[in-house]
Coordinates of C-alpha atoms in Angstrom, one line a residue:
X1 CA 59.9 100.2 70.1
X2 CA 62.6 97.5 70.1
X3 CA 61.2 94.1 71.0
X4 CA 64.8 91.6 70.1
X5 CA 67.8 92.2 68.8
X6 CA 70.5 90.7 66.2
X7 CA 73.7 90.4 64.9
X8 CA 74.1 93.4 63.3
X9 CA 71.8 95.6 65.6
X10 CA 73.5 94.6 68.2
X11 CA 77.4 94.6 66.6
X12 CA 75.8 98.4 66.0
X13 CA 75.2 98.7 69.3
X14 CA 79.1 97.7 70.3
X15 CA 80.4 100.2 67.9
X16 CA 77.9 102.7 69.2
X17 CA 79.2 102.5 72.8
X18 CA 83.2 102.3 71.4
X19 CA 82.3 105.6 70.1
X20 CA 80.5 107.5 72.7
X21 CA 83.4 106.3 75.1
X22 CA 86.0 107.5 72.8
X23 CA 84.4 110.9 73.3
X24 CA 84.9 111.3 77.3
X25 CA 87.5 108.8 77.4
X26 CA 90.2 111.7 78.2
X27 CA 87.1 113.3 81.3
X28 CA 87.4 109.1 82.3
X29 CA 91.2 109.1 82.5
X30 CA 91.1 112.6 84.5
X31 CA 89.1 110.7 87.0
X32 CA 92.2 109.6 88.9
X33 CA 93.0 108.8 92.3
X34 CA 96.8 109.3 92.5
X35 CA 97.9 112.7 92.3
X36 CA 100.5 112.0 89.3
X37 CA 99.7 112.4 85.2
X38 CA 99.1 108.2 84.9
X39 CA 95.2 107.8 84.5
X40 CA 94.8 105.4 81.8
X41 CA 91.5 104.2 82.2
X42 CA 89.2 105.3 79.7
X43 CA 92.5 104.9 77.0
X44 CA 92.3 100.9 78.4
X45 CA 88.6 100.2 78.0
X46 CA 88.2 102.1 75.0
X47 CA 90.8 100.0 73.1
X48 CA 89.5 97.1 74.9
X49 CA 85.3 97.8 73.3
X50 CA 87.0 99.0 69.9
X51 CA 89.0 95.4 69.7
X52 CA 85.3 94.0 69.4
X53 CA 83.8 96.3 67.5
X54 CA 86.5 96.5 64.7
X55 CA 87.6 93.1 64.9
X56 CA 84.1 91.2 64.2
X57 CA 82.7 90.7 61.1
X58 CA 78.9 91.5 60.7
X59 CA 76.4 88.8 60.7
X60 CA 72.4 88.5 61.2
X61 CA 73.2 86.1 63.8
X62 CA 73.0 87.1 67.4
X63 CA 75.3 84.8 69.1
X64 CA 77.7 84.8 66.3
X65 CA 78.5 88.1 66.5
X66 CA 78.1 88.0 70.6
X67 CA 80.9 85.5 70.4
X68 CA 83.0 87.0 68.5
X69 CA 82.7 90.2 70.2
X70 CA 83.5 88.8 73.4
X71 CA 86.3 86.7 71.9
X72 CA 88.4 89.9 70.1
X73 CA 87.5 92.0 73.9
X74 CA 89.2 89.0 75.8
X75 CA 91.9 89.6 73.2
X76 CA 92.4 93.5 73.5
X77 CA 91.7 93.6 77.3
X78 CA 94.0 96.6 78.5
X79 CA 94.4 97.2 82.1
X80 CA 92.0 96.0 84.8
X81 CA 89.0 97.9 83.6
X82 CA 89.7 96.4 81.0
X83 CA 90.0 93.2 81.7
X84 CA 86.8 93.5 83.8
X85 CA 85.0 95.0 80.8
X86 CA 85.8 92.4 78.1
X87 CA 84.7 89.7 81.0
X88 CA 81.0 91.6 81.1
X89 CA 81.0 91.1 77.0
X90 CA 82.1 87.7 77.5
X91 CA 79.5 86.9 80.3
X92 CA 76.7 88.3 77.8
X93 CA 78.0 86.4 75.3
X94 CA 77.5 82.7 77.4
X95 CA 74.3 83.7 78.5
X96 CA 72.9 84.4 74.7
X97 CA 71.5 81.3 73.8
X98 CA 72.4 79.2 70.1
X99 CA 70.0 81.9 68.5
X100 CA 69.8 84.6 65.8
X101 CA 67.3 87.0 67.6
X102 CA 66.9 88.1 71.3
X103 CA 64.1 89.3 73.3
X104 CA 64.0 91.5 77.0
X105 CA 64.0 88.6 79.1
X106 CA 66.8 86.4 77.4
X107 CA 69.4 89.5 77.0
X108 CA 68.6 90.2 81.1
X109 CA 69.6 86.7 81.8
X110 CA 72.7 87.3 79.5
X111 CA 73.4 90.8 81.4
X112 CA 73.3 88.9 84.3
X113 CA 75.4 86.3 83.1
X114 CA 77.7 89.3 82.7
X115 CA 77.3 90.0 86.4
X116 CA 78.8 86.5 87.2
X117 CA 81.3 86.1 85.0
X118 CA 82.7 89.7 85.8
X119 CA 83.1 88.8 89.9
X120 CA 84.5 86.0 89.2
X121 CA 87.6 87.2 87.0
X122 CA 89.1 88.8 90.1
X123 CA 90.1 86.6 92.8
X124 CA 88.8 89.6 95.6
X125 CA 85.9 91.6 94.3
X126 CA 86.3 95.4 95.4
X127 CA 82.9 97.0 95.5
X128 CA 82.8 100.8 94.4
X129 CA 84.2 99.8 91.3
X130 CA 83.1 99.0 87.6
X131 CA 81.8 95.4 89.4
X132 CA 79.4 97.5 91.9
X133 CA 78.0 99.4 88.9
X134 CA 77.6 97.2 86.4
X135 CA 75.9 94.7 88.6
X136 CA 73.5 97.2 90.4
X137 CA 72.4 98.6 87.1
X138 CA 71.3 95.2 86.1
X139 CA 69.9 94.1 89.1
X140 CA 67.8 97.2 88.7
X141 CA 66.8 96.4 84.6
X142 CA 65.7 92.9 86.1
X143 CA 63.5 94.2 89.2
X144 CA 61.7 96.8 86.8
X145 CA 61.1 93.9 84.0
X146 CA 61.0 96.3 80.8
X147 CA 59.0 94.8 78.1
X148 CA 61.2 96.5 75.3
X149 CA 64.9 96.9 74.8
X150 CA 64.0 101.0 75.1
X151 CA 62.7 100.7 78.6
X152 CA 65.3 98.5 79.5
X153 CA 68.1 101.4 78.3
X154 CA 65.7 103.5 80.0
X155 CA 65.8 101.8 83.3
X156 CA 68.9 100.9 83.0
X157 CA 70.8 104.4 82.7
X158 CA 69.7 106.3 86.1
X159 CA 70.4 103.0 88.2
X160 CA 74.1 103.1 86.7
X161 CA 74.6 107.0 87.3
X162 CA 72.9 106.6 91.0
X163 CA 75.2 103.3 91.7
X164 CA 78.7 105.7 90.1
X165 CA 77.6 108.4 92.6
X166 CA 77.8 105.9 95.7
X167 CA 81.1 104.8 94.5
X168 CA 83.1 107.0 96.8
X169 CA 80.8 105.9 100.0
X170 CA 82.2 102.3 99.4
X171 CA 85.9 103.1 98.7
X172 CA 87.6 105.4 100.9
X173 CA 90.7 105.7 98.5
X174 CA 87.9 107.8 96.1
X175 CA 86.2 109.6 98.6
X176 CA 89.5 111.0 99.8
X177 CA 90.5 111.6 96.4
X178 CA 87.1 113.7 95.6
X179 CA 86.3 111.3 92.8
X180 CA 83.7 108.7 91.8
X181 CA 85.2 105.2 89.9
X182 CA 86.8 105.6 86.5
X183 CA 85.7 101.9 85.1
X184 CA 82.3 102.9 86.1
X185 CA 82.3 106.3 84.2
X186 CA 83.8 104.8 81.1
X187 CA 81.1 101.8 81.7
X188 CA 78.2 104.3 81.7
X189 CA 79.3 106.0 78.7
X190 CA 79.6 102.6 76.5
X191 CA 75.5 102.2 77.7
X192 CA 75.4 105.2 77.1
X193 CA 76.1 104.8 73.4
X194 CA 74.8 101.4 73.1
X195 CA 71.4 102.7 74.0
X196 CA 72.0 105.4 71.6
X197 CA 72.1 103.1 68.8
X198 CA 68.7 102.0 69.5
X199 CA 67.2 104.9 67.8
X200 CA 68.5 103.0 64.3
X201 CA 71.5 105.6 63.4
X202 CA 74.1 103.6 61.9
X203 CA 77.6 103.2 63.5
X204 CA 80.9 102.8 61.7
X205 CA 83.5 100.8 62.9
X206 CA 86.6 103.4 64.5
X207 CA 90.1 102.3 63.3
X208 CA 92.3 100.6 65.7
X209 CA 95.6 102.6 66.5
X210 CA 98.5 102.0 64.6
X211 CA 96.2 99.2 63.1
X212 CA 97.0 99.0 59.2
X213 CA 94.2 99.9 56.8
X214 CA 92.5 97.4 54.6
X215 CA 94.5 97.7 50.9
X216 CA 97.5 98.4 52.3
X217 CA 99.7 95.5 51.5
X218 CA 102.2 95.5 48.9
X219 CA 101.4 93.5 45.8
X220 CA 104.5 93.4 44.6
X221 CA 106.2 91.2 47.6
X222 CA 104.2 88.2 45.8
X223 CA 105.0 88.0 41.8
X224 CA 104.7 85.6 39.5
X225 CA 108.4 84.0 40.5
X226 CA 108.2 83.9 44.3
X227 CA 107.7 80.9 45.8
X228 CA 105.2 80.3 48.9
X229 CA 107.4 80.1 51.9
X230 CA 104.9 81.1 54.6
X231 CA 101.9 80.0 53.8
X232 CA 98.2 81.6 54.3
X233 CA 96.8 83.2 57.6
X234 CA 93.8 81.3 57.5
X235 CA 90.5 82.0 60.1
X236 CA 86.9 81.0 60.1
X237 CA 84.0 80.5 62.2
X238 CA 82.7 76.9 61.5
X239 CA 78.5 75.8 62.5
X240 CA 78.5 72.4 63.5
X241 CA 75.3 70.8 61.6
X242 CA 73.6 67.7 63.2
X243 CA 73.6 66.1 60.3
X244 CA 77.0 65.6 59.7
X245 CA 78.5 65.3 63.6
X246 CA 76.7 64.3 66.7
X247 CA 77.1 68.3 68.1
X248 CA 77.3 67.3 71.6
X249 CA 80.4 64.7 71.4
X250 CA 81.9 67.0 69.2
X251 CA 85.5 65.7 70.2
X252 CA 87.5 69.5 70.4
X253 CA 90.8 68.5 71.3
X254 CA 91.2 66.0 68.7
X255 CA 90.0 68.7 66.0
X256 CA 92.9 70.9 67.7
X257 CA 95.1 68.6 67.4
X258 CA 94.7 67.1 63.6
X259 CA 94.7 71.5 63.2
X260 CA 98.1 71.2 64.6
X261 CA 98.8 68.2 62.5
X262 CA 98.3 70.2 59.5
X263 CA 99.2 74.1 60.0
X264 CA 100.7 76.2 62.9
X265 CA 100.1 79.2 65.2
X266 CA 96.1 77.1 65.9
X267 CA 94.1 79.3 67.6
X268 CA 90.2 77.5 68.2
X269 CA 87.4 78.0 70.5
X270 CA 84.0 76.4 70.8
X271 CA 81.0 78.6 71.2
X272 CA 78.2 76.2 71.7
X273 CA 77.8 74.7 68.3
X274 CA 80.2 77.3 66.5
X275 CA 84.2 76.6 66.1
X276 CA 86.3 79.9 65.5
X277 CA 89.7 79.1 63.8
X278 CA 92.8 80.6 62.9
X279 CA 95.6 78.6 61.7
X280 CA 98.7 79.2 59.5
X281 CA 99.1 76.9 56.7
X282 CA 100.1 76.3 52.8
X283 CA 96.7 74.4 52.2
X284 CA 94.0 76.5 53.3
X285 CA 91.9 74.0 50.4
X286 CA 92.8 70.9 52.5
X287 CA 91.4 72.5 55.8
X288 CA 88.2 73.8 54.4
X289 CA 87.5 70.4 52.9
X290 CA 88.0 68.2 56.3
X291 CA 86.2 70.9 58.1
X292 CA 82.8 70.8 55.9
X293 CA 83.0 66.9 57.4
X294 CA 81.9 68.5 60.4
X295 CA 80.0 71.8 59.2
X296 CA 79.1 74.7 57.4
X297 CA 80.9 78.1 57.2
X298 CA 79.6 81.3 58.6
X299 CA 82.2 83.4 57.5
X300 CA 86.2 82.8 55.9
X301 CA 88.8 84.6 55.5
X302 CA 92.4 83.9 53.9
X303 CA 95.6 86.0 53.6
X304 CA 98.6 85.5 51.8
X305 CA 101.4 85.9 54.6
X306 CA 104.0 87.7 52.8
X307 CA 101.2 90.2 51.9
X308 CA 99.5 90.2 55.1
X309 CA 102.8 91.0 57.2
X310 CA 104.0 93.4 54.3
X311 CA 108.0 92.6 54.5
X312 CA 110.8 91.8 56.5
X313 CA 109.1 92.3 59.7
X314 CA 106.0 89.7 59.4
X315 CA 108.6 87.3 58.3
X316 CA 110.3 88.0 61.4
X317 CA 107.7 87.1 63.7
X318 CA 107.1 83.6 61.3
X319 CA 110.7 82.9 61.9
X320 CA 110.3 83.5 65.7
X321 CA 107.4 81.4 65.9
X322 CA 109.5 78.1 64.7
X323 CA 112.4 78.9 67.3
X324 CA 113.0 74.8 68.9
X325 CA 110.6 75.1 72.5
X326 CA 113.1 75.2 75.1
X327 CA 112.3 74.5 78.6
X328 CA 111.4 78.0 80.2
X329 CA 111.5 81.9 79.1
X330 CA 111.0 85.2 80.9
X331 CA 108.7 87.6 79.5
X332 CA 108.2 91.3 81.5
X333 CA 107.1 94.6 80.8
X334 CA 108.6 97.8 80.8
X335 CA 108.3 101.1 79.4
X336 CA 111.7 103.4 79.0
X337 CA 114.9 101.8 76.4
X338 CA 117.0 102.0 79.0
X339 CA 114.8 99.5 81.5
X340 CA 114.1 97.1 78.6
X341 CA 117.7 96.8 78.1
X342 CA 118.1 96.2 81.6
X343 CA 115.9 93.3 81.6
X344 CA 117.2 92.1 77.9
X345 CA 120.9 91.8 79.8
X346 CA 119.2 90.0 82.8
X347 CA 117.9 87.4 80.0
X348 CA 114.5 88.3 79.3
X349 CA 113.7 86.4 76.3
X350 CA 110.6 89.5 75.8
X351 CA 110.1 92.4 77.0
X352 CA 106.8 93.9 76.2
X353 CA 106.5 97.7 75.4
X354 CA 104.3 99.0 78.1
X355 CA 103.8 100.4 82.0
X356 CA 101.6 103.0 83.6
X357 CA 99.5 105.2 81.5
X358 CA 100.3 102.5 78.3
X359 CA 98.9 98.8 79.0
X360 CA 99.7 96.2 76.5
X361 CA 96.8 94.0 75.5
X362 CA 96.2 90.5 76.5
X363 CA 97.1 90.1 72.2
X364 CA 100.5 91.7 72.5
X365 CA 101.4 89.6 75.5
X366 CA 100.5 86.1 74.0
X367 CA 102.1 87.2 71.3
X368 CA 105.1 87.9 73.6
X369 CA 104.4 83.9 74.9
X370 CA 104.6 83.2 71.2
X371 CA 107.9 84.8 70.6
X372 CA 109.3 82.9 73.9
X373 CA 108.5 79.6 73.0
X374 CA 108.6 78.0 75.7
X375 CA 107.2 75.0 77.4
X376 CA 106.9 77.0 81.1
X377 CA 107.3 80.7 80.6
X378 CA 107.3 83.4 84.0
X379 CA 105.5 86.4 83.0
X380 CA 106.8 89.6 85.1
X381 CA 104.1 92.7 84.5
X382 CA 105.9 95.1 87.1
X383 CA 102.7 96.8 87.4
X384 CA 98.9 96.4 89.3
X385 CA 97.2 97.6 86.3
X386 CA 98.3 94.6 84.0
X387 CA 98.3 91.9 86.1
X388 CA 94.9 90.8 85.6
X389 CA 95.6 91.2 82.0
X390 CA 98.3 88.6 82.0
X391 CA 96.5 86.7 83.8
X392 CA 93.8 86.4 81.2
X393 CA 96.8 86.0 78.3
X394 CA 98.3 83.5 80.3
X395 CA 94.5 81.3 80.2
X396 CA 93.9 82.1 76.5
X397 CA 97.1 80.6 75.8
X398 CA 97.4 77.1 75.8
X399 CA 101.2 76.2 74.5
X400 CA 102.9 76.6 77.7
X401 CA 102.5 76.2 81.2
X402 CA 102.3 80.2 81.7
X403 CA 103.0 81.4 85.8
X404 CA 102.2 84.9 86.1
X405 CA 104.8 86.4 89.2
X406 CA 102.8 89.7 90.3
X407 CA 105.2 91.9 90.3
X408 CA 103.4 95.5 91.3
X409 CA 106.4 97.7 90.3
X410 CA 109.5 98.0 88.4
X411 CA 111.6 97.4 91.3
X412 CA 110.2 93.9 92.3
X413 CA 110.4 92.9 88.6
X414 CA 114.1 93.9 88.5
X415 CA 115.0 92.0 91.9
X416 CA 113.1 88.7 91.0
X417 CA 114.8 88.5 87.6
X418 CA 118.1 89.4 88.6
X419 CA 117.8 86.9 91.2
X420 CA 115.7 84.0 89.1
X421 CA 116.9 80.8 88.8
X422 CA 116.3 77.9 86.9
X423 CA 117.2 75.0 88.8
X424 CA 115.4 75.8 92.2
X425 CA 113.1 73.0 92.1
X426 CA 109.5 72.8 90.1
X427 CA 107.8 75.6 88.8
X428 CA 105.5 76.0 91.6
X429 CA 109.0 76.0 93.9
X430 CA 110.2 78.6 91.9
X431 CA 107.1 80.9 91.4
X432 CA 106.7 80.5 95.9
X433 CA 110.7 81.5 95.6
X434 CA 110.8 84.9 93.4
X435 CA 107.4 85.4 95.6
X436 CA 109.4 85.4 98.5
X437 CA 112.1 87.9 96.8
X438 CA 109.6 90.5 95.8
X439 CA 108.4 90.3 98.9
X440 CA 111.3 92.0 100.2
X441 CA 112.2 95.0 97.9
X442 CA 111.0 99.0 98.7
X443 CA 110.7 100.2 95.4
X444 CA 110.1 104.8 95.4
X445 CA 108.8 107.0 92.8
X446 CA 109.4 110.6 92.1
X447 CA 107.1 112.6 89.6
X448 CA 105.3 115.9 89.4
X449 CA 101.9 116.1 91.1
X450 CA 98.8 116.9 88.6
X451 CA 97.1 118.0 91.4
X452 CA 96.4 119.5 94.9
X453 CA 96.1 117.1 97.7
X454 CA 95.6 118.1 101.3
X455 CA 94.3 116.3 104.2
X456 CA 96.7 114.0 104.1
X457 CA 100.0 113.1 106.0
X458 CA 102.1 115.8 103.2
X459 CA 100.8 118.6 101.6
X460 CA 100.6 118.4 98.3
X461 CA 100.7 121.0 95.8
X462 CA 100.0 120.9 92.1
X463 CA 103.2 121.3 89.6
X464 CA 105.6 120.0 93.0
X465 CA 107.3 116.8 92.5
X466 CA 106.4 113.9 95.0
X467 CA 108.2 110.7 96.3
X468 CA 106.2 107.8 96.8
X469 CA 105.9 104.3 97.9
X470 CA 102.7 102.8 96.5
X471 CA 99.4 104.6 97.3
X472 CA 101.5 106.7 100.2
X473 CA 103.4 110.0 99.7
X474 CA 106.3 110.8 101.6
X475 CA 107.8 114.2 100.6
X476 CA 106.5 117.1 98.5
X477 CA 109.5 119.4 97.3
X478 CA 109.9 121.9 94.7
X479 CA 112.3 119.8 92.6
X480 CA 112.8 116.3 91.3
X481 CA 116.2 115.8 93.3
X482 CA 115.0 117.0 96.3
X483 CA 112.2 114.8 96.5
X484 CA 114.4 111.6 95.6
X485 CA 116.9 112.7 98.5
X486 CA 113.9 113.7 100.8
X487 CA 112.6 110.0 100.2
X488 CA 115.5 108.1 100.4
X489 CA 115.5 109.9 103.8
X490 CA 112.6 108.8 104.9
X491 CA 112.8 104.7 103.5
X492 CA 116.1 104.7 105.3
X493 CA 118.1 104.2 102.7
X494 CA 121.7 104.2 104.2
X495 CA 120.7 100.8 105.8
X496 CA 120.7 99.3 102.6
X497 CA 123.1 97.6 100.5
X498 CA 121.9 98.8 97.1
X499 CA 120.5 102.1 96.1
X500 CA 119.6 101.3 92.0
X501 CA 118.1 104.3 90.5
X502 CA 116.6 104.7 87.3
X503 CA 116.6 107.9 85.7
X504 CA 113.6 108.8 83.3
X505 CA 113.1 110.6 80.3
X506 CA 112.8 114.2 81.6
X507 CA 115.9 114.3 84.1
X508 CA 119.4 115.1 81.8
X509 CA 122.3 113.2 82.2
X510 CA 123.7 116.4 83.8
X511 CA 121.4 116.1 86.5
X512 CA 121.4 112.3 86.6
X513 CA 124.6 112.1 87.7
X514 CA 124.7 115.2 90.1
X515 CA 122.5 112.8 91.9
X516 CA 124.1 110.2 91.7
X517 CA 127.3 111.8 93.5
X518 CA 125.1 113.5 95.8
X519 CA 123.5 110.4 97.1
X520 CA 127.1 108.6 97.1
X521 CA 128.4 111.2 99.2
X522 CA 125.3 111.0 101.7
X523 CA 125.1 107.1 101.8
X524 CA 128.9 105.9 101.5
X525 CA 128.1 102.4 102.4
X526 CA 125.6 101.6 100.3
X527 CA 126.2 101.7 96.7
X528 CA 124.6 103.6 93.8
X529 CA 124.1 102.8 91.0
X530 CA 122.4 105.3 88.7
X531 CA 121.2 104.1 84.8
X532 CA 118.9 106.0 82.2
X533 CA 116.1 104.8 82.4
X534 CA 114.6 106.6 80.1
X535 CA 110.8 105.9 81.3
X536 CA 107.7 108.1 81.4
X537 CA 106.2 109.9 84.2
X538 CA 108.1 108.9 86.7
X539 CA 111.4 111.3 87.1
X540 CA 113.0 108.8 89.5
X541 CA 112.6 105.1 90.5
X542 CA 114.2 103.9 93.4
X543 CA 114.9 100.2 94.1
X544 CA 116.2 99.3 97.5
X545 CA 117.6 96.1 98.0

């Protein structure tokens, strides 16, 4: 029987639940409401637990670790079950008191913290989602009040899989799809584990994708004639000690600062009365040195840059991180060569790999605002799924003034960019003006369906291709051209000036430009402009302007 909990039971725990999700995460992405091959949510939230439970260093210490945790989720947040995932983590982690061991009562209080914290990093709740469950399953741990971290797994488990069942009875869009919420699923399955690890098996750390492997550098790219250009990628987690700084006034943006006086690329967060660090610098010695003036280390860690980024590419990023700040930069999100080079010629200073079924992390978009280096950057993620996760990059980074546009598709993106000025007045002036443009644009899909759907206002049968706007189909035909003319039929597209289409990866340039001519010669006074695209999933996009 489990009475309290540490560091490293409950790190075990984290890396418990990474792995049982990473078992059903494909049965969590099947769980999805649109009819097309896009579900991405177990992918998202398992990358987003894994960031946490690779990324932090063991340690006895409860709220250490909790901190940390939270700290590398907020970081890897995919997607907005992602985003909403990594806010639970983080909630727990402000409700664990400065504190090596836990019992029942505290870690309830830190669940519930979760409970808060999760609401309120969406600016409209939707119950029937990962918020619904998550909070009923606690609010069901803290009515039963379990004396042991067994019953409180215990308890805890039937509440969440009674709450997923009632999902579709609160959100029509999953009731008419036949299925119950995908966050949820993937949320039950990370208890799942994390009750799992209870029973004291021990759980390793799963590699990150694409992640390099400890040992890996090359030894050779630092001999005994090279000089230190780039300096040391330096991080530690630093406890304030009340006999050395009055804890409380602890003065955390002058510490930033003097960080910045000294090294680069300062990352640092207070956790109650532990400062994490990262910091670029040739003098790691000096650092460590000023900050024992303050403290005592939990844990350090120091890397040779030209080692750590292993050639011509780290050095790369170093030299883009020292580019002069200019006064703004674009940064979007786009999936496809040929889009990305479509948004490169409009003047994106970034655009960030990713789209549907492939969210970038709130980490690869900061590092995106890195790259920019700017002093007000306009962040355009083109889709739903990642806007919540900019908007947690955009408050983790503190460089620039960062103003997220939500732009929902690939066609509002597009429009706002192509049409984005500089010189329209403030920022807020120009965020209300490419509001106002977005506003304005129809922007069509085409793709195969995964799936019967009936009941609806079109038919829709499995292996067909479908044209939609949003959440509504319009036409289900047997071919990828015929749905893109049967939809541009029924958006009206001859009343527009503009028909831009983007042809994806499956569609040959053959057929492309068949198209193309097709829709010339059925629309001649609107113009058509057909581009590879190259993208994913989506056969066709269609932007009308």
């Amino acid at each position: 029987m489990i009475l309290e909990i540490d560091g490293t039971l409950y790190l075990n725990m984290i890396r418990a639940g990474a792995q049982s999700l990473n078992h059903h995460r494909t049965a969590v992405n099947d769980l999805n409401v649109f009819p097309i091959p896009d579900g991405d949510t177990g992918d998202n939230m398992f990358m987003t637990i894994n960031a946490g439970a690779v990324k932090t260093a063991e340690s006895e210490l409860l709220s250490v670790v909790a901190s940390a945790a939270a700290r590398e989720m907020l970081l890897g947040a995919r997607g907005n079950s992602g985003v909403i995932l990594s806010r639970i983590f983080s909630g727990i982690s402000k409700g664990i008191p400065d504190a090596d061991k836990l019992g029942v009562d505290g870690f309830i209080a830190a669940l519930q913290k979760g409970v808060e914290e999760a609401y309120g990093s969406v600016a409209t709740p939707v119950e029937g989602t990962i918020l619904t469950v998550y909070r009923e399953g606690v609010e069901a741990v803290a009515a039963k009040q379990p004396k042991s971290f067994d019953e409180l797994f215990d308890f805890m488990m039937p509440a969440l899989r009674e709450s997923l069942e009632h999902t579709p009875e609160l959100l029509d869009v999953l009731k008419e799809a036949g299925v119950v919420d995908s966050g949820g699923a993937g949320l039950i399955y990370i208890i799942q584990g994390m009750k799992e690890a209870l029973s004291g098996a021990k759980y390793e750390a799963l590699a990150m994708g694409g992640a390099a492997q400890p040992g890996s550098v090359n030894l050779d790219a630092f001999t005994e004639d090279s000089e230190l250009r780039f300096g040391y990628c330096t991080e530690f987690l630093l406890r304030l000690q009340r006999s050395k700084v009055d804890i409380d006034s602890f003065d955390l943006d002058g510490f930033i600062g003097w960080l910045n006086s000294v090294g680069d690329s300062v990352v640092c967060f207070r956790e109650g009365s532990i400062i994490k660090v990262h910091v670029h610098t040739k003098k790691p010695g000096d650092i460590f040195n000023h900050c024992q003036l303050y403290g005592e280390f939990l844990t350090t860690k120091m890397e040779n840059m030209t080692l750590q980024h292993n050639g011509s590419h780290g050095m790369q990023e170093l030299k883009l991180r020292r580019k002069p700040q200019k006064l703004y930069g674009i940064v979007t999100v786009a999936a496809g060569e040929g889009i990305k080079e479509l948004f490169s010629s409009l003047g994106c200073d970034v655009v960030v790999d990713g789209g549907q079924s492939m969210n970038p992390s709130a980490q690869d978009l900061i590092k995106a605002f890195e790259e920019t280096c700017a002093e007000t950057i306009y962040v355009f993620p083109n889709n739903s799924n990642i806007i919540l996760t900019a908007e947690q990059a955009a408050q983790l980074y503190d460089n620039a003034d960062v103003r997220i546009i939500r732009t929902k598709t690939i066609g509002e993106g597009y429009s706002a960019i192509s049409m984005f000025d500089p010189d329209a007045g403030s920022a807020d002036e120009i965020v209300a003006s490419l509001n106002e443009i977005i506003s304005g644009v129809v922007t069509g899909m085409v793709s195969r369906a995964s799936r019967d759907v009936s009941g609806g206002a079109v038919e829709v049968v499995k292996d067909d291709y479908i044209g939609f706007v949003g959440d509504e189909i319009y036409v289900d035909e047997k071919t990828a051209e015929d749905a893109l003319i049967g939809l541009c039929d029924k958006l009206g597209a001859g009343s527009y000036d503009i028909l831009l289409i983007l042809a994806g990866a499956d569609p040959d340039e053959a057929d492309a430009q068949r198209m193309a001519d097709a829709l010339c010669a059925k629309y001649p006074r609107s113009e058509v402009i057909m581009i590879n695209g190259g993208q994913p999933i989506y056969d066709y996009i269609l932007i009308l302007e």
